[in-house]
Amino acid sequence: MVHPQLLKSAAIVDTDEDDNAFTKYRDKAYQYDDEDCDYNIEMFECYNIKKWNQRTSAQMLLGAPSPYQPETSEGLPQVHLNTAKRSGGILEDVPTQSTTFDRQSETVSSTAILVLINNYAVSYIQQDGTKKTVYAKDGWNLLDLAHSNNIELEGACEGSLACSTCHIVMQKEFYEKLEEPSDEENDMLDLGHLLGCSMAFTLTSKHILTHYQNKDLDSVAKLK
Amino acid sequence: MFKVAVIGSGPAAFYTAQHLLKSRSNVSIHMFEKLATPFGLVRFGIAADHQDAKKVANKFDELATHYQKEGRFQFVGGVEVVGSEDADAVANASLSQRRLPFSLLRKNYDVVIAAYGAESAKTMPLKQGRAVSAHDFVQWVNGHPDSIGHSDMFAHHLEAETAVVVGHGNVALDVARVLLDDVDSLRRTDVPDNVLQVLAESKVRHVRLVARRGPFQMAFTAKELREMTKLPNASYMPNELLSSEPYKSSDSLPWLDRSPKRLMQILHGSGDAKAIKSKSWALDWYLSPHQILQDENTKSIKAIQFQKTSPVSSVVPFGSKIELVPNEFVDMPCGLVISSLGYTGLPLPNCSEDLPFDARSGVIPNIQGRVIDPATKAPIEGLYASGWIKRGAVGVIAATMYDAVETADSILADLETAKPDASKQGFAGIQAHLGGKAVSYDGWKVLDEHERKEGAKRGKLREKVVDLKSAMRIIDMGDK
Ligand SMILES: Cc1cc2nc3c(=O)[nH]c(=O)nc-3n(C[C@H](O)[C@H](O)[C@H](O)COP(=O)(O)OP(=O)(O)OC[C@H]3O[C@@H](n4cnc5c(N)ncnc54)[C@H](O)[C@@H]3O)c2cc1C
Ligand code: FES
């Protein structure tokens, strides 16, 4: 359940398309972040380092879940506030100016993150340096998510935790909030890095993110 | 269109091609492969119990299929690129040994990329006796055409109870796993049937992995070493050296890298003496192979004799520099010795002038993939290297991928200021010299399907057609 107060706060946040707005918003959100809440909101920096020497930074924004599940096409949610509004319900009081939500846009409206996304928004910084923000559902991992959105991220072993080509780097501060990677994942990585195919979104964990081990990938696929 | 020729069809070739094809629409690629089959070490190197790592072939397949449809990719299999040779001899060669002079590629393509791998095994110098090479063993288990008829030889070798593998790299572990694991774990993979038969009869119970240098110099990756400690049928017998300093407290050594630390953690955390399994394995260090000792009458191997080495303690990291200890020898009883000292690159056959080669390091001299003239250090226009032949025979596929992207980036940068050369005819310019049809990508798909079908009948992934002539026959029948 989304905390009603949080929703309200979302409604009053300025939807300026910049990260400051997000930070402001996040600070507000934190006021309501307590043990009973089954959502959380975090901002992540991550780096796609398919090219070792051309590290580009990526921002990954994790939004809290909304009870509303938007329509999906080919498994991916089509996020659009108008759709959300049409479906009625709890989203009624969201200001209309946040309807301009562009899936391809470089920046993300922080308000949109909270109220629109069925579960999570993730921004990948791609090899050419551009940012692409996409939406994930519970159970998706970063590799599948990238691929379903035409974001280039190699996955040579198809998510079997056997090749490490789906390598992603995340800012240490946020990386440390994740659960410890499994020994198997850790064996393949340098500190502060993670494998796109091993990290799936889940709401059950306190940290939102859980590392899925090899054997769990089947269940991840089913969730899809 | 820029016409690009790639020599080889392993991961380096495919990843370089992928980056070029995706980045520019005016690039077309021909990939020349000496074998009838693509994918290099993915098919013939990566261990059979690492099928997940072999899945990368699916990615390459998608790429080839997609760009072939676009008319920008062509696989030219069964054609070995060689140095300057008599053109007539080339044209007359039989289908299974077609050879194409490197100079013809240079003449007909704007860009030539050497991505032909580093396929030769480093040999182990011994005063007496010869070791089996891990390279040959791996090829045999993977059904490489060069291993045809090797089953009898290995059946004989595997009568030994104890095998000593010299070398502490991942390939040594690949070999050890095949020797120690239950053959049933391989039955559903792509190990050829006749190899499985031989492995089922193997008497090997104990494997010792030995290296000249110390524990901190082990070149295993953590993943493979951990896998080794989890073998269901073989227990790890800890070496007491690890309970002495500095190995005992490796975690707290400030000068030690993360990678050796991790390996040490894995070893320190393994080896439960209570759980004795039917087979076992052990690690030994600071031993330099000296000679193989044979039984005078039967000529069978009795032991391998090592000369002890010791670390030069002033050199950090500890053990990276060693010296032989005079007159100190150790005999290690065994019936089989396998050398796994790594791979090295070779120049293209009979190719000395056109494509520079650094024999000392076994690579093509280059700067970020641009092949350079060794004397002047200036890049040679239109000539590039990628993968193991560029960097040396180290690194997993992910590393080869990064490396291929670097080469592709260099090419892309150079193409920015270049124009396609109208005098370059591409494939049209060499077709006549091939003296017949090469294996196309569709041809490979015929063989691929045949192998999968044969495999399905036996409840396995595929049954490889090892013999090149048979492979060619199947391809010819199916690919009209
Ligand atoms: C035994 C072994 C096990 C390995 N296991 C793993 C693993 O589990 N996971 C992992 O990630 N990596 C593994 N690797 C590493 C991986 O195989 C390499 O990183 C990768 O294959 C290097 O790619 P490459 O294209 O440079 O060379 P290769 O894969 O060797 O490809 C070279 C190709 O060129 C062809 N060729 C050679 N000469 C000529 C010529 N004259 N004309 C035309 N074609 C030619 C060859 O037939 C071959 O197809 C393993 C390597 C070995 C040796
Ligand atoms: S896709 Fe291979 S390890 Fe993630």
Coordinates of N, CA and C in Angstrom, one line a residue, chain A residues 68-151:
Chain A
Y68 N -1.6 1.2 -8.3 CA -2.1 1.2 -9.7 C -1.2 0.5 -10.6
Q69 N -1.7 -0.5 -11.3 CA -0.9 -1.2 -12.3 C -1.3 -0.7 -13.7
P70 N -0.5 0.1 -14.4 CA -0.9 0.6 -15.7 C -1.0 -0.5 -16.7
E71 N -1.6 -0.2 -17.8 CA -1.6 -1.2 -18.9 C -0.2 -1.6 -19.4
T72 N -0.1 -2.7 -19.8 CA 1.2 -3.1 -20.3 C 1.2 -3.5 -21.7
S73 N 2.3 -3.2 -22.4 CA 2.3 -3.7 -23.8 C 3.6 -4.5 -23.9
E74 N 3.6 -5.7 -24.4 CA 4.7 -6.5 -24.4 C 5.4 -6.6 -23.1
G75 N 4.7 -6.7 -22.1 CA 5.3 -6.9 -20.8 C 5.8 -5.7 -20.1
L76 N 5.9 -4.6 -20.8 CA 6.4 -3.4 -20.2 C 5.3 -2.4 -19.9
P77 N 5.2 -1.8 -18.8 CA 4.2 -0.9 -18.5 C 4.3 0.4 -19.4
Q78 N 3.2 0.8 -19.9 CA 3.1 2.0 -20.7 C 2.7 3.1 -19.6
V79 N 3.7 3.9 -19.3 CA 3.4 4.8 -18.2 C 2.9 6.1 -18.8
H80 N 1.8 6.5 -18.4 CA 1.3 7.8 -18.8 C 0.3 8.2 -17.8
L81 N 0.4 9.4 -17.4 CA -0.5 9.9 -16.3 C -1.9 9.9 -16.7
N82 N -2.1 10.3 -18.0 CA -3.5 10.3 -18.4 C -4.2 9.0 -18.3
T83 N -3.5 8.0 -18.6 CA -4.0 6.6 -18.5 C -4.3 6.4 -17.0
A84 N -3.4 6.9 -16.2 CA -3.5 6.7 -14.8 C -4.8 7.3 -14.3
K85 N -4.9 8.5 -14.7 CA -6.1 9.3 -14.3 C -7.4 8.6 -14.7
R86 N -7.4 8.2 -15.9 CA -8.6 7.6 -16.5 C -9.0 6.4 -15.7
S87 N -8.0 5.7 -15.2 CA -8.4 4.5 -14.4 C -8.9 4.9 -13.0
G88 N -8.9 6.2 -12.7 CA -9.5 6.7 -11.5 C -8.7 6.3 -10.3
G89 N -9.4 6.4 -9.2 CA -8.8 5.9 -7.9 C -7.9 6.9 -7.3
I90 N -7.0 6.4 -6.7 CA -6.2 7.2 -5.7 C -5.4 8.3 -6.4
L91 N -5.2 8.3 -7.7 CA -4.3 9.2 -8.3 C -5.0 10.6 -8.7
E92 N -6.3 10.6 -8.4 CA -7.1 11.8 -8.8 C -6.5 13.1 -8.5
D93 N -5.8 13.3 -7.3 CA -5.4 14.6 -7.0 C -4.0 15.0 -7.5
V94 N -3.5 14.3 -8.4 CA -2.2 14.6 -9.0 C -2.4 15.8 -9.9
P95 N -1.5 16.8 -9.8 CA -1.7 17.9 -10.7 C -1.5 17.6 -12.1
T96 N -2.2 18.2 -13.0 CA -2.2 17.8 -14.4 C -0.9 18.1 -15.1
Q97 N -0.2 19.1 -14.6 CA 1.0 19.5 -15.3 C 2.0 18.3 -15.4
S98 N 1.9 17.4 -14.5 CA 2.8 16.3 -14.5 C 2.4 15.2 -15.5
T99 N 1.4 15.5 -16.3 CA 1.0 14.6 -17.3 C 2.1 14.5 -18.5
T100 N 2.8 15.6 -18.6 CA 3.8 15.6 -19.7 C 5.0 14.7 -19.2
F101 N 4.9 13.5 -19.5 CA 5.9 12.5 -19.0 C 6.4 11.8 -20.2
D102 N 7.6 12.0 -20.5 CA 8.2 11.4 -21.7 C 9.1 10.2 -21.4
R103 N 8.7 9.1 -21.8 CA 9.5 7.9 -21.5 C 11.0 8.0 -22.0
Q104 N 11.1 8.8 -23.1 CA 12.5 8.8 -23.6 C 13.3 10.0 -23.0
S105 N 12.6 10.8 -22.3 CA 13.3 12.1 -21.9 C 14.5 11.8 -21.0
E106 N 15.3 12.8 -21.1 CA 16.6 12.6 -20.3 C 16.4 12.7 -18.8
T107 N 15.5 13.5 -18.5 CA 15.3 13.7 -17.0 C 13.9 13.1 -16.7
V108 N 13.7 12.9 -15.4 CA 12.5 12.3 -15.0 C 11.8 13.2 -14.0
S109 N 10.6 13.4 -14.2 CA 9.9 14.1 -13.2 C 9.7 13.3 -11.9
S110 N 10.2 13.9 -10.8 CA 10.2 13.1 -9.6 C 8.8 12.7 -9.2
T111 N 7.9 13.6 -9.4 CA 6.5 13.3 -9.0 C 6.0 12.1 -9.7
A112 N 6.3 12.2 -11.0 CA 5.9 11.0 -11.8 C 6.4 9.7 -11.3
I113 N 7.6 9.8 -10.8 CA 8.2 8.6 -10.3 C 7.3 7.9 -9.3
L114 N 6.8 8.7 -8.4 CA 6.1 8.2 -7.3 C 4.7 7.7 -7.7
V115 N 4.0 8.5 -8.4 CA 2.6 8.2 -8.6 C 2.4 7.4 -9.9
L116 N 3.2 7.5 -10.8 CA 2.9 6.9 -12.1 C 3.5 5.5 -12.2
I117 N 4.6 5.4 -11.8 CA 5.3 4.1 -12.0 C 4.6 3.0 -11.3
N118 N 4.4 2.0 -12.0 CA 3.8 0.8 -11.3 C 4.7 0.4 -10.2
N119 N 6.0 0.4 -10.5 CA 7.0 0.0 -9.5 C 8.2 0.9 -9.4
Y120 N 9.1 0.8 -10.4 CA 10.3 1.5 -10.3 C 10.7 2.2 -11.6
A121 N 11.3 3.3 -11.5 CA 11.9 4.0 -12.6 C 13.4 3.8 -12.5
V122 N 14.1 3.5 -13.6 CA 15.5 3.3 -13.6 C 16.1 4.1 -14.8
S123 N 17.1 4.9 -14.5 CA 17.7 5.6 -15.6 C 19.0 4.9 -15.9
Y124 N 19.2 4.6 -17.1 CA 20.5 4.1 -17.5 C 21.3 5.2 -18.3
I125 N 22.5 5.3 -18.0 CA 23.3 6.2 -18.9 C 23.9 5.3 -19.9
Q126 N 23.7 5.6 -21.1 CA 24.1 4.7 -22.2 C 25.5 5.0 -22.6
Q127 N 26.0 4.1 -23.5 CA 27.4 4.3 -23.9 C 27.7 5.6 -24.5
D128 N 26.7 6.2 -25.2 CA 27.0 7.5 -25.8 C 26.8 8.7 -24.8
G129 N 26.5 8.3 -23.6 CA 26.4 9.3 -22.6 C 25.0 9.8 -22.3
T130 N 24.1 9.4 -23.2 CA 22.7 9.8 -23.0 C 22.0 9.0 -21.9
K131 N 21.1 9.6 -21.3 CA 20.3 8.9 -20.2 C 19.0 8.4 -20.7
K132 N 18.7 7.2 -20.3 CA 17.4 6.7 -20.8 C 16.7 6.2 -19.5
T133 N 15.5 6.6 -19.3 CA 14.7 6.2 -18.1 C 13.6 5.3 -18.5
V134 N 13.6 4.2 -17.8 CA 12.6 3.2 -18.1 C 12.0 2.6 -16.8
Y135 N 11.0 1.8 -17.0 CA 10.2 1.3 -15.8 C 10.3 -0.1 -15.6
A136 N 10.4 -0.5 -14.4 CA 10.6 -1.9 -14.1 C 9.5 -2.3 -13.2
K137 N 9.2 -3.6 -13.3 CA 8.2 -4.2 -12.4 C 9.0 -5.0 -11.3
D138 N 8.2 -5.3 -10.3 CA 8.7 -6.2 -9.4 C 9.3 -7.5 -10.1
G139 N 10.5 -7.9 -9.7 CA 11.0 -9.1 -10.2 C 11.8 -9.0 -11.5
W140 N 11.8 -7.8 -12.1 CA 12.7 -7.6 -13.2 C 14.1 -7.5 -12.8
N141 N 15.0 -7.9 -13.6 CA 16.4 -7.5 -13.3 C 16.9 -6.5 -14.3
L142 N 18.1 -5.9 -13.9 CA 18.6 -4.8 -14.7 C 18.9 -5.2 -16.2
L143 N 19.2 -6.4 -16.4 CA 19.6 -6.9 -17.7 C 18.3 -7.0 -18.6
D144 N 17.4 -7.7 -18.1 CA 16.1 -7.8 -18.8 C 15.5 -6.5 -19.1
L145 N 15.5 -5.7 -18.1 CA 14.9 -4.3 -18.2 C 15.6 -3.6 -19.3
A146 N 16.9 -3.6 -19.4 CA 17.7 -2.9 -20.4 C 17.3 -3.4 -21.8
H147 N 17.2 -4.7 -21.9 CA 17.0 -5.4 -23.2 C 15.6 -5.1 -23.7
S148 N 14.6 -5.1 -22.8 CA 13.2 -4.8 -23.2 C 13.1 -3.4 -23.7
N149 N 14.1 -2.6 -23.4 CA 13.9 -1.2 -23.8 C 15.0 -0.7 -24.7
N150 N 15.6 -1.7 -25.4 CA 16.6 -1.4 -26.4 C 17.8 -0.6 -25.9
I151 N 18.1 -0.9 -24.6 CA 19.3 -0.3 -24.1 C 20.4 -1.3 -24.2

